[in-house]
Tab-separated table of C-alpha atoms in Angstrom:
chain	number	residue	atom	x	y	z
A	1	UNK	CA	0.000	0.000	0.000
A	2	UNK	CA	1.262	3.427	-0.703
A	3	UNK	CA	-0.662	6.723	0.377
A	4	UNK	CA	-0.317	9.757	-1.945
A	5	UNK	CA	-1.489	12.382	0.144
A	6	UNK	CA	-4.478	12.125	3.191
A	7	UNK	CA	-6.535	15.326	2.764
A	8	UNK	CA	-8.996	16.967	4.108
A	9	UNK	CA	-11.205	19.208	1.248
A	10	UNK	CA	-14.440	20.614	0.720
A	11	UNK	CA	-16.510	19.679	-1.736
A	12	UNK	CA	-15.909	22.067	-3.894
A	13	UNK	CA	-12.189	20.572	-4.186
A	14	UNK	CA	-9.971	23.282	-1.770
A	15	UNK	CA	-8.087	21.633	0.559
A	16	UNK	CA	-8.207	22.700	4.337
A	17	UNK	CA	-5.199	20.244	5.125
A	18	UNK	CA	-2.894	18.073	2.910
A	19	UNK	CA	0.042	15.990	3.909
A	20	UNK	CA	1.845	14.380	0.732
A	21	UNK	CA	4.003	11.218	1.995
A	22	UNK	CA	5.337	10.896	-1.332
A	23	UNK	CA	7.775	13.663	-3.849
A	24	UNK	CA	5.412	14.995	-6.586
A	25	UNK	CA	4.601	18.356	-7.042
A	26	UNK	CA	2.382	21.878	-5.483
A	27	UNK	CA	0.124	21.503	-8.811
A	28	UNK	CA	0.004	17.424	-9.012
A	29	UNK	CA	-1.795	17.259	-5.590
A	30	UNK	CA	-3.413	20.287	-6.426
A	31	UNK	CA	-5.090	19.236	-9.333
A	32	UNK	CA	-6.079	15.998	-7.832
A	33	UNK	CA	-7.441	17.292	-5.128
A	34	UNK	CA	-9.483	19.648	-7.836
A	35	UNK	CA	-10.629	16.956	-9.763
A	36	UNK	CA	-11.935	14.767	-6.853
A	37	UNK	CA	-15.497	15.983	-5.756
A	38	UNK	CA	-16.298	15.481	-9.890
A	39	UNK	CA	-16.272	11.618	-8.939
A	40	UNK	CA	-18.199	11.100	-5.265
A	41	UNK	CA	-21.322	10.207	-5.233
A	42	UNK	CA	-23.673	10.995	-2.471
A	43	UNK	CA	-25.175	8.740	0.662
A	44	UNK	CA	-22.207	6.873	1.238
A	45	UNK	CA	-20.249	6.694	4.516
A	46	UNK	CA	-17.110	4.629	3.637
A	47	UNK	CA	-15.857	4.205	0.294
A	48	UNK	CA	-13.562	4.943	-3.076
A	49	UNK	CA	-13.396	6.163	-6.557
A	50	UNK	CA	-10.828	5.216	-9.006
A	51	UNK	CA	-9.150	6.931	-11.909
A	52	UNK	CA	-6.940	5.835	-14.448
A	53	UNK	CA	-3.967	6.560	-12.396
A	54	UNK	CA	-4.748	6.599	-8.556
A	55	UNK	CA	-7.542	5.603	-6.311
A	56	UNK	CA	-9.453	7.840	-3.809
A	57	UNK	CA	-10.346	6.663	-0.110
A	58	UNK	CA	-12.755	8.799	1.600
A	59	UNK	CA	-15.464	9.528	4.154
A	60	UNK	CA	-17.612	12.666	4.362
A	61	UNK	CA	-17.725	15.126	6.981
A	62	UNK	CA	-20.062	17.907	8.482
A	63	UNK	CA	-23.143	16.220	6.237
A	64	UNK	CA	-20.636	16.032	3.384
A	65	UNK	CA	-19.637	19.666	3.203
A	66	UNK	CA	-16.062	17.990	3.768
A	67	UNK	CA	-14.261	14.867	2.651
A	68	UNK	CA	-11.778	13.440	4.970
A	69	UNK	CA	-9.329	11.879	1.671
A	70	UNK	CA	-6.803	9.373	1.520
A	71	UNK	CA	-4.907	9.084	-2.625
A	72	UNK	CA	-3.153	6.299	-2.931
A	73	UNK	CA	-1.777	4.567	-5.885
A	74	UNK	CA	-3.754	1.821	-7.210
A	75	UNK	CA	-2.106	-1.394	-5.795
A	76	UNK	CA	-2.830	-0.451	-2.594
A	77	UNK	CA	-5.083	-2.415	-0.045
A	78	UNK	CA	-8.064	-0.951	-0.197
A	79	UNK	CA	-8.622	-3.010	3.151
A	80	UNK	CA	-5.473	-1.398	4.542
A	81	UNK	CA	-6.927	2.192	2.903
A	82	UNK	CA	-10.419	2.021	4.891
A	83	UNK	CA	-8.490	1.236	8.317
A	84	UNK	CA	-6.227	3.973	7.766
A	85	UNK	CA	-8.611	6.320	6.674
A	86	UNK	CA	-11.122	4.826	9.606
A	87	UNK	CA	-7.957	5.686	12.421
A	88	UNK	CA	-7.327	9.238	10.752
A	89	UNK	CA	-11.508	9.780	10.722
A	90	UNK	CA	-10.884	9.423	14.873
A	91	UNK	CA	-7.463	11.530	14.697
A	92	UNK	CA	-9.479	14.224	13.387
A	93	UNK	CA	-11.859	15.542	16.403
A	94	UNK	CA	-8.986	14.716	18.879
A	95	UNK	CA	-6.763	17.499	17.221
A	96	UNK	CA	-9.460	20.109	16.458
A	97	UNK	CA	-11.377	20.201	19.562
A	98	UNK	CA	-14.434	18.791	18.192
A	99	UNK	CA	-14.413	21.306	15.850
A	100	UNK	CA	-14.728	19.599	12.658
A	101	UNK	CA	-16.123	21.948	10.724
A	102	UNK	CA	-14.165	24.373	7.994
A	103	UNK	CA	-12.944	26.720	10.487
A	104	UNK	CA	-11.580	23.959	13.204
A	105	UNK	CA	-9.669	21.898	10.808
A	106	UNK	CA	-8.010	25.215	9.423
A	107	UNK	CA	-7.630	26.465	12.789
A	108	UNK	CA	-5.269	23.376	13.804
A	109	UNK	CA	-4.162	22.616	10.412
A	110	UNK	CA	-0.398	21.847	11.679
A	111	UNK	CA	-1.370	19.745	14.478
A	112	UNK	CA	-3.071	17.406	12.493
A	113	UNK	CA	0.014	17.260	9.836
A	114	UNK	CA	1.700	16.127	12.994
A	115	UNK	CA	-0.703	13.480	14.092
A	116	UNK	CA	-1.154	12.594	9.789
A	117	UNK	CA	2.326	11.631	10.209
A	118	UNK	CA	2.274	9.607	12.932
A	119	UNK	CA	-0.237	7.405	11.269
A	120	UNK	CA	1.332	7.054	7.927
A	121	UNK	CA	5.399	7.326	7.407
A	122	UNK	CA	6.479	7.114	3.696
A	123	UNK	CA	3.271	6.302	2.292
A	124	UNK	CA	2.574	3.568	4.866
A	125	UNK	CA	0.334	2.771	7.722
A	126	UNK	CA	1.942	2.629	11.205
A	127	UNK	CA	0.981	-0.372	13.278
A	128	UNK	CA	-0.622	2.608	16.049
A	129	UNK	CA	-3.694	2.974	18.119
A	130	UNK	CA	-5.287	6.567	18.746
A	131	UNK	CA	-3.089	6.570	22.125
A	132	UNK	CA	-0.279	5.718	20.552
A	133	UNK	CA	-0.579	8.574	17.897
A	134	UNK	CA	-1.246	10.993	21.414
A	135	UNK	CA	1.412	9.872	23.275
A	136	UNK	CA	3.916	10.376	20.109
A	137	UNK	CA	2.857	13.696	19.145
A	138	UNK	CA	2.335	15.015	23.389
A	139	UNK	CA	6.432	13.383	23.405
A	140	UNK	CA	7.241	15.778	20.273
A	141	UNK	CA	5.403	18.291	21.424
A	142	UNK	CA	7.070	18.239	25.193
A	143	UNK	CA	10.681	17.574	23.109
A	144	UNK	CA	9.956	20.924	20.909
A	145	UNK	CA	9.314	22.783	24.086
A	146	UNK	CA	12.227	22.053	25.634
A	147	UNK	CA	14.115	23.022	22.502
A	148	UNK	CA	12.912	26.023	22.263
A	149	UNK	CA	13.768	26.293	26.135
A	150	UNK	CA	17.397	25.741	25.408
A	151	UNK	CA	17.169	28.100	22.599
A	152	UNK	CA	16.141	30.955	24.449
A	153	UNK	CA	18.064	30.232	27.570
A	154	UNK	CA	21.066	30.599	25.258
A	155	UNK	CA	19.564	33.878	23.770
A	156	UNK	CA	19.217	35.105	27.492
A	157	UNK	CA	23.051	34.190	28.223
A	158	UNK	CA	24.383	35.645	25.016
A	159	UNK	CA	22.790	39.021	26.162
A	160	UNK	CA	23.750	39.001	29.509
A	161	UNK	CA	27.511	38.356	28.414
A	162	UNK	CA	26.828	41.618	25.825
A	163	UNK	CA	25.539	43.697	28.808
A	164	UNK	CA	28.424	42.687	31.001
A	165	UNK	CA	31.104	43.436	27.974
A	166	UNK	CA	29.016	46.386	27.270
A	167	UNK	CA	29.585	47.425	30.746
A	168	UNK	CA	33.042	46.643	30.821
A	169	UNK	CA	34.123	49.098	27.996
A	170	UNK	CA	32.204	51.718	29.598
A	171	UNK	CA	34.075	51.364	32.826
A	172	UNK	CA	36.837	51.411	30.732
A	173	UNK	CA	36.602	54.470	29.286
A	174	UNK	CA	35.313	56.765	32.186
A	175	UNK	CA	38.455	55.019	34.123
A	176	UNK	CA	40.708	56.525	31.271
A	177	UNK	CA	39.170	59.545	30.942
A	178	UNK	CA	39.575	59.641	34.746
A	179	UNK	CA	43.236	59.095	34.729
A	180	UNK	CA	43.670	61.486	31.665
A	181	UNK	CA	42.823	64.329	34.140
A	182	UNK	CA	44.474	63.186	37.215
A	183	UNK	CA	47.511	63.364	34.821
A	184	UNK	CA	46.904	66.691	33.763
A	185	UNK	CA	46.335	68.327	37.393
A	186	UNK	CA	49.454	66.580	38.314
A	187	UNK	CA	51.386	68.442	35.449
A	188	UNK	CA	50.259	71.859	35.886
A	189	UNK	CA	50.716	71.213	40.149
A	190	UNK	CA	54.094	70.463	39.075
A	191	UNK	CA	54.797	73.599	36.554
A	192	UNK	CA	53.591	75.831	38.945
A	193	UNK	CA	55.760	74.197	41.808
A	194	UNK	CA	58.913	74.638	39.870
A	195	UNK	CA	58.506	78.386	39.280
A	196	UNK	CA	57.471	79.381	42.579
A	197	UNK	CA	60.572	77.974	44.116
A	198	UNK	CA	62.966	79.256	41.428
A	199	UNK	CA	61.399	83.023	42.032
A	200	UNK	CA	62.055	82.421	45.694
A	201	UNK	CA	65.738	81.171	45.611
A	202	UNK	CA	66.520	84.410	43.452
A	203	UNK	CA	64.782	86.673	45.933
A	204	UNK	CA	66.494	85.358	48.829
A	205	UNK	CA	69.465	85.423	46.762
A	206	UNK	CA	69.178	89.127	46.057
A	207	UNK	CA	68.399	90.133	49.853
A	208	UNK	CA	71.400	87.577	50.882
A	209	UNK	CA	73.878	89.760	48.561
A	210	UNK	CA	72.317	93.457	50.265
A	211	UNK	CA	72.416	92.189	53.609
A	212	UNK	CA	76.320	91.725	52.985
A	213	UNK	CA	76.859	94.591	51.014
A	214	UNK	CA	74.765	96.743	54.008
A	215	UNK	CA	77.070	94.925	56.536
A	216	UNK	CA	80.399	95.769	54.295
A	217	UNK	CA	79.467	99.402	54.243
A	218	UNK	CA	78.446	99.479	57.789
A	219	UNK	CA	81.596	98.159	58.677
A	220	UNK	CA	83.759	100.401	56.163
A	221	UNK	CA	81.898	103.274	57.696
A	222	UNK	CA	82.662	102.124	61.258
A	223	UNK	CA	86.251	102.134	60.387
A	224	UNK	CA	86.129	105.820	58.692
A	225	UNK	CA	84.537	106.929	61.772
A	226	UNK	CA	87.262	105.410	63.495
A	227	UNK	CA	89.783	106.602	62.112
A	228	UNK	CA	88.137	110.073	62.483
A	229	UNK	CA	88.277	110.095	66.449
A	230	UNK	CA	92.080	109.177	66.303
């Protein structure tokens, strides 16, 4: 047995959900899907329509404003076909709420991909139960979660690390700025050191050389007015 495509359409041929399990093209499954509600009859719960080329499984929905549609080549089991299509019929209201109406299955369109693919892998019927097909996708589901978990708690640590760098350079460069005018003070405290002291020294200097000069002529003069008295 080998499934096409499972399908949900209206009967006007669009197609609310496909899942193709085998390569062929957007406007292959598109035009079979097209050419479909030209072959159903009406009244009929279970049951098939053929074509040249492949064979159509499928039950109606909502009163049979829907088909619920499996394509498969023609040497399939049609046997195999009807229990596939009769385990996909109960996948259906488990992944749309109940909702099985137009709006529902478009609503949860990827969920049901999911669960379509735990029923059929490469064209072929799993050996599952509707539990199984739960437990699988819930397992996926929990598995994708935690992913995504991972993912972001990555994100979250890759932005931290940015914030810290971030934080780092600015640090950096008030702490350089910072030293740039501690230099700068220290410089001009230094200039202004060095003249104040030279100025000094030559003062001192100066009054040193009066003081002795005062004291040489104050002496001289003593001596004149020495030599006066004798």
């Amino acid at each position: 047995m080998v499934v096409l495509a499972a399908s949900v359409v209206t009967k006007g041929g669009k197609a609310l959900v496909s899942r193709q399990f085998v390569s062929m093209t957007r406007i292959r499954i598109e035009g079979l899907l097209a050419a479909f509600p030209k072959l159903v009859g009406t009244g009929k719960q279970h049951t098939y329509v053929e074509t040249e080329n492949v064979r159509y499984v499928y039950q109606p929905l909502e009163q049979g404003a829907m088909y619920l549609l499996l394509v498969t080549n023609k040497q399939s089991n049609i046997l195999e076909d009807l229990d596939t299509l009769r385990l996909l019929s109960k996948v259906l209201p488990e992944y749309t709420n109940q909702q099985t109406d137009e709006e529902g299955i478009s609503k949860h369109a990827f969920d049901l991909i999911f669960a379509f693919d735990e029923v059929i892998s490469l064209g072929h019927k799993e050996n599952v139960t509707l539990t199984q097909v739960k437990t699988f996708t819930e397992m996926e589901s929990h598995e994708e979660k935690l992913h995504k978990m991972i993912i972001q708690s990555k994100i979250n640590d890759t932005k931290d690390v940015m914030k810290r760098k971030a934080m780092e350079i600015d640090k950096s460069k008030v702490d350089k700025k910072s030293d740039g005018r501690s230099f700068g003070g220290m410089m001009q405290s230094g200039s202004s050191g060095g003249m104040g002291g030279m100025g000094g020294n030559g003062m001192s200097g100066g009054y040193e050389d009066r003081g002795s000069m005062g004291g040489g002529g104050g002496g001289g003069m003593g001596g004149g007015g020495g030599g006066g008295g004798g």
